[in-house]
Short mmCIF file of C-alpha atoms and ligand atoms in Angstrom, two decimals:
data_model
loop_
_atom_site.label_atom_id
_atom_site.label_comp_id
_atom_site.label_asym_id
_atom_site.label_seq_id
_atom_site.Cartn_x
_atom_site.Cartn_y
_atom_site.Cartn_z
CA MET P 10 -19.99 43.40 22.53
CA THR P 11 -16.95 42.29 24.78
CA ASP P 12 -15.02 39.87 23.42
CA SER P 13 -13.67 38.22 26.70
CA ARG P 14 -15.78 37.04 29.61
CA HIS P 15 -13.80 36.56 33.45
CA ASN P 16 -15.14 35.12 36.56
CA VAL P 17 -13.19 37.74 38.46
CA ILE P 18 -11.77 40.79 37.15
CA ILE P 19 -9.20 42.47 39.26
CA ILE P 20 -8.00 46.99 38.60
CA GLY P 21 -4.72 47.32 39.70
CA GLY P 22 -1.28 45.86 39.26
CA GLY P 23 0.31 46.82 42.79
CA VAL P 24 1.03 44.76 45.05
CA ALA P 25 -2.20 44.55 46.72
CA GLY P 26 -4.12 43.81 43.55
CA LEU P 27 -1.64 41.01 43.25
CA ALA P 28 -1.76 39.17 46.35
CA VAL P 29 -5.37 39.58 45.77
CA ALA P 30 -5.31 38.08 42.80
CA LEU P 31 -2.62 35.08 43.97
CA GLU P 32 -4.76 34.56 46.60
CA ILE P 33 -7.92 33.92 44.35
CA THR P 34 -6.03 31.80 41.67
CA ASN P 35 -4.72 29.24 44.63
CA ARG P 36 -7.89 28.60 46.39
CA PHE P 37 -9.96 29.22 43.28
CA PRO P 38 -7.98 27.46 40.31
CA HIS P 39 -10.72 27.47 38.13
CA LEU P 40 -11.78 30.86 38.02
CA ARG P 41 -11.12 33.12 34.78
CA LEU P 42 -8.93 36.22 36.47
CA LEU P 43 -7.85 39.07 35.09
CA VAL P 44 -5.93 42.09 35.98
CA LEU P 45 -5.90 45.37 34.41
CA GLU P 46 -3.05 47.32 34.90
CA LYS P 47 -2.84 51.10 33.44
CA GLU P 48 1.17 50.87 33.33
CA ASP P 49 3.58 48.78 30.78
CA ARG P 50 4.47 47.02 33.85
CA VAL P 51 3.72 46.32 37.76
CA ALA P 52 4.35 47.79 40.65
CA ARG P 53 4.90 51.52 39.02
CA HIS P 54 3.53 53.59 41.94
CA GLN P 55 3.37 52.96 45.64
CA SER P 56 4.25 49.74 45.08
CA GLY P 57 7.17 49.94 43.54
CA HIS P 58 8.23 53.78 45.01
CA ASN P 59 8.41 52.93 48.65
CA SER P 60 10.55 51.84 51.26
CA GLY P 61 11.09 48.41 51.25
CA VAL P 62 10.61 47.69 54.89
CA ILE P 63 8.75 44.54 56.28
CA HIS P 64 7.22 46.62 58.68
CA SER P 65 6.78 44.55 62.66
CA GLY P 66 3.07 45.36 63.60
CA VAL P 67 4.44 48.07 66.91
CA TYR P 68 2.84 51.07 65.39
CA TYR P 69 -0.61 49.77 65.20
CA LYS P 70 -3.60 49.91 67.35
CA PRO P 71 -4.57 46.58 68.90
CA GLY P 72 -7.17 45.04 67.20
CA SER P 73 -6.69 46.98 64.08
CA MET P 74 -6.83 45.73 60.69
CA LYS P 75 -3.37 47.49 60.50
CA ALA P 76 -2.33 45.07 63.19
CA ARG P 77 -3.47 42.28 62.65
CA LEU P 78 -2.66 42.01 59.19
CA CYS P 79 0.82 43.76 59.45
CA VAL P 80 1.41 41.16 62.55
CA ALA P 81 1.10 37.98 60.50
CA GLY P 82 2.32 39.77 57.36
CA ALA P 83 5.75 40.44 57.88
CA ALA P 84 5.87 36.32 58.70
CA ALA P 85 4.41 35.49 55.54
CA MET P 86 6.56 38.21 53.31
CA VAL P 87 9.76 36.71 55.23
CA GLU P 88 8.53 33.04 54.42
CA PHE P 89 7.51 34.16 50.78
CA CYS P 90 11.00 36.17 49.91
CA ARG P 91 12.93 32.74 51.95
CA GLN P 92 10.74 30.52 49.56
CA HIS P 93 11.08 32.38 46.26
CA ALA P 94 14.30 33.59 47.19
CA ILE P 95 13.96 37.59 46.78
CA PRO P 96 16.61 39.47 48.89
CA HIS P 97 15.40 40.46 51.96
CA ASP P 98 16.69 40.76 55.81
CA VAL P 99 15.14 41.05 59.06
CA CYS P 100 17.40 43.17 60.47
CA GLY P 101 15.64 44.61 62.81
CA LYS P 102 15.07 48.81 63.96
CA VAL P 103 15.76 50.97 66.69
CA ILE P 104 13.08 54.21 67.41
CA VAL P 105 14.64 56.63 68.83
CA ALA P 106 13.72 59.42 71.22
CA THR P 107 15.70 62.06 71.29
CA HIS P 108 13.40 64.57 73.70
CA ALA P 109 12.07 63.81 77.07
CA ASP P 110 9.21 64.35 75.95
CA GLU P 111 8.74 61.40 73.64
CA LEU P 112 9.68 59.14 76.61
CA PRO P 113 6.01 58.00 76.77
CA ARG P 114 5.21 57.80 73.85
CA LEU P 115 7.88 55.00 73.30
CA GLU P 116 7.35 53.13 76.12
CA ASN P 117 3.22 53.11 75.04
CA LEU P 118 4.86 51.78 71.54
CA ARG P 119 6.38 48.84 73.28
CA GLN P 120 2.61 48.19 75.39
CA ARG P 121 1.24 48.57 71.78
CA GLY P 122 4.08 46.32 70.00
CA GLU P 123 4.01 43.24 73.11
CA ALA P 124 0.16 44.07 72.83
CA ASN P 125 0.04 43.18 69.28
CA GLY P 126 2.30 39.99 69.87
CA LEU P 127 5.64 41.01 69.13
CA THR P 128 8.40 39.43 70.85
CA GLY P 129 11.86 40.50 71.87
CA LEU P 130 10.81 44.39 72.35
CA ARG P 131 13.35 45.79 74.37
CA LEU P 132 13.63 49.41 75.44
CA ILE P 133 17.63 50.53 75.82
CA GLY P 134 19.92 53.53 76.68
CA PRO P 135 22.09 55.25 74.96
CA ASP P 136 25.27 52.87 75.28
CA GLU P 137 23.54 50.50 74.08
CA LEU P 138 21.53 52.22 71.18
CA ARG P 139 25.17 52.77 69.82
CA GLU P 140 26.43 49.54 70.33
CA ILE P 141 23.16 48.88 67.90
CA GLU P 142 23.94 52.26 65.45
CA PRO P 143 27.22 53.82 66.55
CA CYS P 144 26.80 56.84 65.12
CA ALA P 145 22.64 57.34 66.53
CA ALA P 146 22.26 60.15 69.61
CA GLY P 147 19.05 59.56 71.63
CA LEU P 148 17.64 59.03 75.73
CA GLN P 149 16.52 55.76 74.93
CA ALA P 150 15.44 53.53 72.06
CA LEU P 151 12.97 51.20 71.40
CA VAL P 152 14.53 47.90 69.69
CA VAL P 153 12.49 46.15 67.39
CA PRO P 154 13.75 42.67 66.19
CA SER P 155 11.59 41.28 64.11
CA THR P 156 11.84 44.27 61.10
CA GLY P 157 13.38 43.67 57.53
CA ILE P 158 13.83 44.85 54.37
CA THR P 159 12.87 44.07 50.83
CA ASP P 160 11.74 44.71 47.65
CA TYR P 161 8.48 45.03 47.36
CA ALA P 162 9.09 45.79 43.10
CA VAL P 163 10.84 42.04 42.49
CA VAL P 164 7.84 40.66 45.06
CA CYS P 165 5.46 42.24 42.37
CA GLU P 166 7.05 40.49 39.81
CA LYS P 167 7.18 37.09 41.57
CA TYR P 168 3.58 37.60 42.33
CA ALA P 169 2.88 38.12 38.71
CA GLU P 170 5.19 35.49 37.49
CA LEU P 171 3.13 32.64 39.53
CA ILE P 172 -0.69 34.02 39.00
CA SER P 173 0.67 34.25 34.82
CA ALA P 174 1.73 30.32 36.37
CA SER P 175 -1.99 29.41 37.33
CA GLY P 176 -3.65 30.32 34.55
CA GLY P 177 -4.65 33.96 35.43
CA THR P 178 -3.47 36.83 32.95
CA VAL P 179 -1.60 39.93 34.06
CA LEU P 180 -3.04 42.48 31.40
CA THR P 181 -0.26 45.63 31.23
CA SER P 182 -0.79 48.84 29.19
CA ALA P 183 -4.50 48.86 29.88
CA ALA P 184 -6.65 51.30 31.99
CA ALA P 185 -10.16 50.87 32.78
CA THR P 186 -11.73 53.73 31.60
CA ALA P 187 -15.54 52.95 32.38
CA ILE P 188 -17.88 50.77 33.83
CA ARG P 189 -21.19 49.31 33.00
CA ARG P 190 -22.99 47.02 35.28
CA LEU P 191 -25.95 45.43 34.10
CA SER P 192 -28.22 42.50 35.45
CA ASP P 193 -25.46 39.93 34.71
CA GLN P 194 -22.69 40.86 34.34
CA ILE P 195 -20.00 44.34 34.88
CA VAL P 196 -18.63 45.47 31.59
CA VAL P 197 -14.93 47.37 32.10
CA GLU P 198 -13.89 48.97 29.12
CA THR P 199 -9.62 49.84 28.84
CA SER P 200 -7.43 51.03 27.00
CA ARG P 201 -6.56 47.26 25.36
CA GLY P 202 -10.36 46.45 24.63
CA THR P 203 -13.77 45.78 26.12
CA PHE P 204 -13.83 42.54 29.02
CA SER P 205 -16.73 41.49 30.70
CA THR P 206 -16.80 39.31 34.53
CA THR P 207 -19.27 38.67 37.06
CA ALA P 208 -17.20 40.26 40.13
CA LEU P 209 -15.13 43.20 39.87
CA ILE P 210 -12.21 44.05 43.13
CA ASN P 211 -10.85 47.98 42.91
CA CYS P 212 -7.62 47.90 43.83
CA ALA P 213 -6.17 51.23 42.10
CA GLY P 214 -4.73 52.87 44.69
CA LEU P 215 -4.23 56.57 43.86
CA PHE P 216 -7.29 56.15 42.31
CA SER P 217 -9.57 53.84 43.79
CA ASP P 218 -11.93 56.80 44.51
CA ARG P 219 -12.51 57.22 40.80
CA ILE P 220 -13.02 53.66 40.15
CA ALA P 221 -15.17 53.62 42.84
CA ARG P 222 -17.08 56.09 41.44
CA MET P 223 -16.44 54.94 37.78
CA ALA P 224 -18.62 51.65 38.64
CA GLY P 225 -21.50 53.98 39.92
CA ASP P 226 -20.92 54.10 43.32
CA ALA P 227 -20.26 57.52 46.00
CA PRO P 228 -17.40 56.65 48.08
CA ASP P 229 -17.38 58.32 51.31
CA VAL P 230 -13.68 58.98 51.28
CA MET P 231 -11.51 60.96 48.75
CA ILE P 232 -7.61 59.79 48.32
CA VAL P 233 -5.93 62.23 49.01
CA PRO P 234 -2.11 62.06 47.35
CA PHE P 235 1.05 62.94 49.68
CA ARG P 236 4.50 62.49 48.51
CA GLY P 237 7.59 61.10 50.11
CA GLU P 238 10.83 62.62 49.41
CA TYR P 239 13.94 60.60 49.73
CA TYR P 240 17.87 62.18 50.19
CA ASP P 241 20.24 58.71 49.77
CA LEU P 242 23.92 58.79 51.63
CA THR P 243 26.91 59.24 49.51
CA PRO P 244 28.47 55.49 49.21
CA GLU P 245 31.21 57.01 51.31
CA ARG P 246 28.66 58.05 54.18
CA ALA P 247 26.79 55.09 53.62
CA SER P 248 28.64 53.60 57.26
CA LEU P 249 26.69 55.80 59.10
CA VAL P 250 23.56 53.54 59.86
CA ARG P 251 23.74 49.88 59.68
CA ALA P 252 20.28 49.62 59.61
CA LEU P 253 16.87 51.46 60.09
CA ILE P 254 16.95 54.16 62.73
CA TYR P 255 13.15 55.91 63.28
CA PRO P 256 12.35 58.63 65.11
CA VAL P 257 9.07 58.33 67.69
CA PRO P 258 6.15 59.29 65.29
CA ASP P 259 3.70 61.63 66.34
CA PRO P 260 0.11 59.55 66.83
CA ARG P 261 -1.95 63.03 65.40
CA PHE P 262 -0.36 61.55 61.61
CA PRO P 263 -0.46 57.96 59.83
CA PHE P 264 3.34 58.57 58.69
CA LEU P 265 6.37 57.88 60.70
CA GLY P 266 8.58 60.85 60.32
CA VAL P 267 11.92 61.03 58.34
CA HIS P 268 14.52 57.69 59.04
CA PHE P 269 17.24 56.37 58.08
CA THR P 270 16.48 53.18 56.14
CA ARG P 271 19.50 50.63 54.72
CA ARG P 272 17.82 49.42 51.42
CA ILE P 273 18.16 45.43 50.01
CA THR P 274 20.94 46.92 48.19
CA GLY P 275 23.29 47.98 50.76
CA LYS P 276 21.60 51.93 49.92
CA VAL P 277 21.32 54.12 52.56
CA ASP P 278 18.33 56.58 52.44
CA ALA P 279 16.64 59.00 54.41
CA GLY P 280 13.40 59.89 54.04
CA PRO P 281 10.37 60.56 53.39
CA ASN P 282 9.06 63.35 54.26
CA ALA P 283 5.25 63.50 53.52
CA VAL P 284 4.05 66.82 51.55
CA LEU P 285 0.36 67.04 50.13
CA ALA P 286 0.83 66.53 46.45
CA LEU P 287 -0.97 68.39 43.94
CA ALA P 288 -1.12 65.36 41.05
CA ARG P 289 -1.75 62.03 42.25
CA GLU P 290 1.37 60.81 40.81
CA GLY P 291 2.49 64.10 41.46
CA TYR P 292 6.42 62.63 41.62
CA ARG P 293 8.56 65.95 41.57
CA HIS P 294 7.19 69.61 42.78
CA THR P 295 6.59 70.71 39.41
CA ASP P 296 3.90 67.71 38.42
CA ILE P 297 0.42 69.65 38.86
CA SER P 298 -2.81 68.26 37.63
CA LEU P 299 -5.63 70.50 37.53
CA ARG P 300 -8.31 67.76 38.28
CA ASP P 301 -6.35 65.82 40.63
CA LEU P 302 -6.06 69.77 42.82
CA ALA P 303 -9.97 70.55 41.28
CA SER P 304 -11.07 67.62 43.09
CA SER P 305 -9.46 67.66 46.33
CA LEU P 306 -10.73 71.64 46.66
CA ALA P 307 -14.37 70.69 45.91
CA PHE P 308 -13.97 67.72 48.74
CA PRO P 309 -15.35 69.33 52.07
CA GLY P 310 -13.55 66.96 54.08
CA PHE P 311 -9.84 68.52 52.23
CA TRP P 312 -11.00 72.06 53.93
CA ARG P 313 -11.19 70.44 56.98
CA MET P 314 -8.20 68.42 57.29
CA ALA P 315 -6.39 71.72 55.92
CA ARG P 316 -7.82 74.16 58.73
CA GLN P 317 -6.13 71.42 61.29
CA HIS P 318 -3.18 70.28 59.70
CA TRP P 319 -2.46 73.40 57.83
CA ARG P 320 1.19 74.37 60.15
CA ASN P 321 2.55 70.74 60.16
CA GLY P 322 1.65 70.89 56.16
CA LEU P 323 3.98 74.20 55.99
CA ASP P 324 6.57 72.57 57.54
CA GLU P 325 6.57 69.54 55.43
CA TRP P 326 6.77 72.42 52.43
CA HIS P 327 9.53 73.58 53.89
CA ARG P 328 11.31 70.40 54.60
CA SER P 329 10.91 69.91 51.30
CA LEU P 330 11.39 73.10 49.36
CA SER P 331 15.07 73.88 52.14
CA LYS P 332 17.59 70.90 51.93
CA PRO P 333 19.11 72.10 55.10
CA ALA P 334 15.51 72.10 57.44
CA PHE P 335 15.73 67.77 56.00
CA VAL P 336 19.04 67.67 57.29
CA ARG P 337 18.10 69.66 60.82
CA ALA P 338 15.41 66.87 60.48
CA LEU P 339 17.65 63.96 60.15
CA GLN P 340 20.25 65.59 62.91
CA ARG P 341 18.15 64.51 65.48
CA LEU P 342 19.09 61.13 64.74
CA LEU P 343 22.18 61.41 63.61
CA PRO P 344 23.63 64.58 64.61
CA GLU P 345 26.93 63.30 62.10
CA ILE P 346 25.26 63.95 58.91
CA GLY P 347 25.83 67.45 57.06
CA ALA P 348 23.79 67.82 53.52
CA ASP P 349 27.26 67.10 51.66
CA ASP P 350 26.33 63.76 53.00
CA LEU P 351 23.09 63.56 51.62
CA VAL P 352 22.10 63.34 47.54
CA PRO P 353 18.79 63.68 46.06
CA GLY P 354 17.21 60.40 45.52
CA GLY P 355 13.52 59.23 44.69
CA SER P 356 9.98 59.57 45.67
CA GLY P 357 6.97 58.41 45.93
CA VAL P 358 3.34 59.18 46.79
CA ARG P 359 0.79 57.49 48.97
CA ALA P 360 -2.34 57.38 48.74
CA GLN P 361 -4.16 57.95 51.35
CA ALA P 362 -8.09 58.37 52.43
CA LEU P 363 -9.59 61.21 53.90
CA LYS P 364 -13.64 60.90 55.62
CA PRO P 365 -15.49 64.56 54.74
CA ASP P 366 -14.57 65.47 58.33
CA GLY P 367 -11.33 65.40 57.54
CA ALA P 368 -10.10 62.71 59.31
CA LEU P 369 -7.31 60.57 57.22
CA VAL P 370 -8.53 57.13 57.81
CA ASP P 371 -6.69 55.54 60.33
CA ASP P 372 -7.15 51.46 59.44
CA PHE P 373 -7.59 49.98 56.13
CA GLN P 374 -10.75 50.49 54.08
CA PHE P 375 -12.40 47.59 52.00
CA VAL P 376 -15.90 48.46 50.92
CA PRO P 377 -18.15 45.84 48.99
CA SER P 378 -20.75 47.00 46.63
CA GLY P 379 -22.92 44.77 44.68
CA LYS P 380 -20.41 42.85 42.86
CA VAL P 381 -17.41 45.03 43.31
CA LEU P 382 -15.67 44.86 46.23
CA HIS P 383 -13.58 48.55 46.52
CA VAL P 384 -10.17 48.60 48.63
CA LEU P 385 -10.13 52.26 48.90
CA ASN P 386 -7.32 52.56 52.20
CA VAL P 387 -4.31 50.40 52.21
CA PRO P 388 -1.89 52.83 52.95
CA SER P 389 1.76 51.44 54.83
CA PRO P 390 2.18 48.80 55.92
CA ALA P 391 0.28 47.39 53.36
CA ALA P 392 3.30 45.97 50.79
CA THR P 393 4.34 44.36 53.95
CA ALA P 394 0.85 43.05 54.90
CA SER P 395 -0.50 42.14 51.12
CA LEU P 396 -0.57 38.44 51.72
CA THR P 397 -3.04 38.74 54.66
CA ILE P 398 -4.51 41.58 53.44
CA ALA P 399 -4.89 39.39 50.39
CA LYS P 400 -6.53 36.65 52.58
CA GLU P 401 -8.84 39.25 54.22
CA ILE P 402 -10.02 40.67 51.16
CA VAL P 403 -10.29 37.20 49.14
CA ASP P 404 -12.87 36.10 52.51
CA LEU P 405 -14.75 39.54 52.20
CA ALA P 406 -15.58 38.46 48.20
CA THR P 407 -16.41 35.22 48.85
CA LYS P 408 -19.25 36.11 50.66
CA ASP P 409 -20.19 39.47 48.84
CA LEU P 410 -19.30 39.11 45.91
CA GLY P 411 -20.16 34.89 46.24
CA LEU P 412 -16.48 34.20 44.10
CA GLY P 413 -15.90 30.73 44.09
C1 FAD H 11 7.05 56.51 49.86
C2 FAD H 11 6.09 55.04 50.36
C3 FAD H 11 6.82 54.43 51.46
C4 FAD H 11 6.24 53.68 51.64
N1 FAD H 11 6.87 52.23 52.55
C5 FAD H 11 6.18 51.25 53.11
C6 FAD H 11 7.10 50.50 53.82
O1 FAD H 11 8.54 50.50 54.38
N2 FAD H 11 6.66 49.56 54.20
C7 FAD H 11 5.55 48.89 53.45
O2 FAD H 11 4.35 47.77 54.19
N3 FAD H 11 4.72 49.63 52.83
C8 FAD H 11 5.52 51.03 52.30
N4 FAD H 11 5.02 51.68 51.76
C9 FAD H 11 3.22 51.28 51.54
C10 FAD H 11 3.07 50.37 50.03
O3 FAD H 11 3.76 50.31 49.00
C11 FAD H 11 1.46 50.39 50.03
O4 FAD H 11 0.81 50.75 50.82
C12 FAD H 11 1.28 49.42 48.97
O5 FAD H 11 2.05 49.82 47.81
C13 FAD H 11 -0.02 49.57 48.18
O6 FAD H 11 -0.72 48.92 47.29
P1 FAD H 11 -1.59 49.20 46.17
O7 FAD H 11 -1.52 48.39 45.15
O8 FAD H 11 -2.76 49.55 46.98
O9 FAD H 11 -1.06 50.30 44.98
P2 FAD H 11 -0.01 50.49 44.02
O10 FAD H 11 0.87 50.07 44.31
O11 FAD H 11 -0.99 52.35 43.44
O12 FAD H 11 -1.14 49.92 43.16
C14 FAD H 11 -2.18 50.58 42.14
C15 FAD H 11 -2.05 50.38 40.69
O13 FAD H 11 -3.62 50.69 40.78
C16 FAD H 11 -3.24 51.12 39.35
N5 FAD H 11 -4.13 51.49 38.58
C17 FAD H 11 -4.67 52.67 38.89
N6 FAD H 11 -5.76 53.34 37.90
C18 FAD H 11 -5.75 52.65 37.16
C19 FAD H 11 -6.96 51.83 35.77
N7 FAD H 11 -7.65 53.24 35.54
N8 FAD H 11 -6.99 51.10 35.16
C20 FAD H 11 -5.71 49.79 35.54
N9 FAD H 11 -5.09 50.36 36.50
C21 FAD H 11 -5.01 51.55 37.61
C22 FAD H 11 -1.96 52.16 38.79
O14 FAD H 11 -1.47 52.12 37.49
C23 FAD H 11 -0.77 50.75 40.42
O15 FAD H 11 -0.23 50.20 39.41
C24 FAD H 11 4.93 53.19 50.80
C25 FAD H 11 4.34 53.44 50.62
C26 FAD H 11 4.85 55.46 49.88
C27 FAD H 11 3.99 55.95 49.11
#
């Protein structure tokens, strides 16, 4: 019935699935491992459409998986990039308070960062801010020296190359279409044939809840797609930003607010916002999937979330459809920026798990079920933390799935 038997199959060739595969090939080189990716190359979705920031870990609740895995993961990512000559830069960033009511939140962030083990955090006034970022304005700023930048699509290609070099297989253009759980094996049907395995790890990002259901489980979360849209600064105005300039985030939302990011290529972008997308891979306003919409509307948590956050959601849509509104949000950080300085850039879609009570899942979430492990919530900073997330997942898989 099956044409190929494996010890472990991973669904999803993004940064999470590939990091997990790499960790397995390093830890258990004897295992037959297969990564299934539906696109024609790796990192086509979140992992290739993000801000490229190596986050420091300053934002996350002390004791959370995000805090623990991000701080260690950032150091591991910098070391990985150094070892494999992947362009990166630990350029640091400033988080800027522009209103008096943000000052206590900025101080909270400093305390959080220190509780998470970050060093070198410093609150500075407007004059020192101008020495670091000459065009930024604010009442106070937090300097975060350990933040960096890289290109996660390049990181993913390196992960895939190392997996193949260690005997694993990364099969692209192979969409998992059905999963059957038999007594001694799991059968995965794909667009490129049928494969069997004794353990399955679901790292399908925007589709991880659907893959969980395909595997016969009933995850208690639904993935909601939030599109992040960017503008690029014109090359003549890119010098307005030296490194990374962020606002103080609103603690009610998991997103960081529109900011300026210097990419590893030297280009500077502004964004991303967080607009509810009408399709799970909805990179443009016009991308609409009736199936995705129907499943969102049928989930009770969706309506509860809508009731709690409709005003903020409308503001995001307004900023998405109106360039002047987007520019006004950016001018809080960089008063000189004008509409003529910005040209439309790319976009990415975040996979955010939503609970039935309407709450957005804040921390990473990994759910074992028999010989299957579902990675159901790995939003930002999961690219930064991919190497440490992988260690955590492989520890779980060793214990719960009997991997090894
Ligand atoms: C706009 C934006 C900005 C971000 N900025 C940052 C940042 O600066 N720093 C940071 O650390 N993180 C950032 N993130 C978060 C980070 O990009 C994600 O957390 C991370 O990429 C998640 O990786 P993943 O492998 O889970 O998902 P993905 O990269 O989406 O990978 C999942 C893969 O599964 C595949 N797949 C789905 N269904 C199937 C199927 N049936 N069969 C086979 N394959 C399937 C998909 O094609 C996809 O390639 C950002 C995200 C976004 C969207």
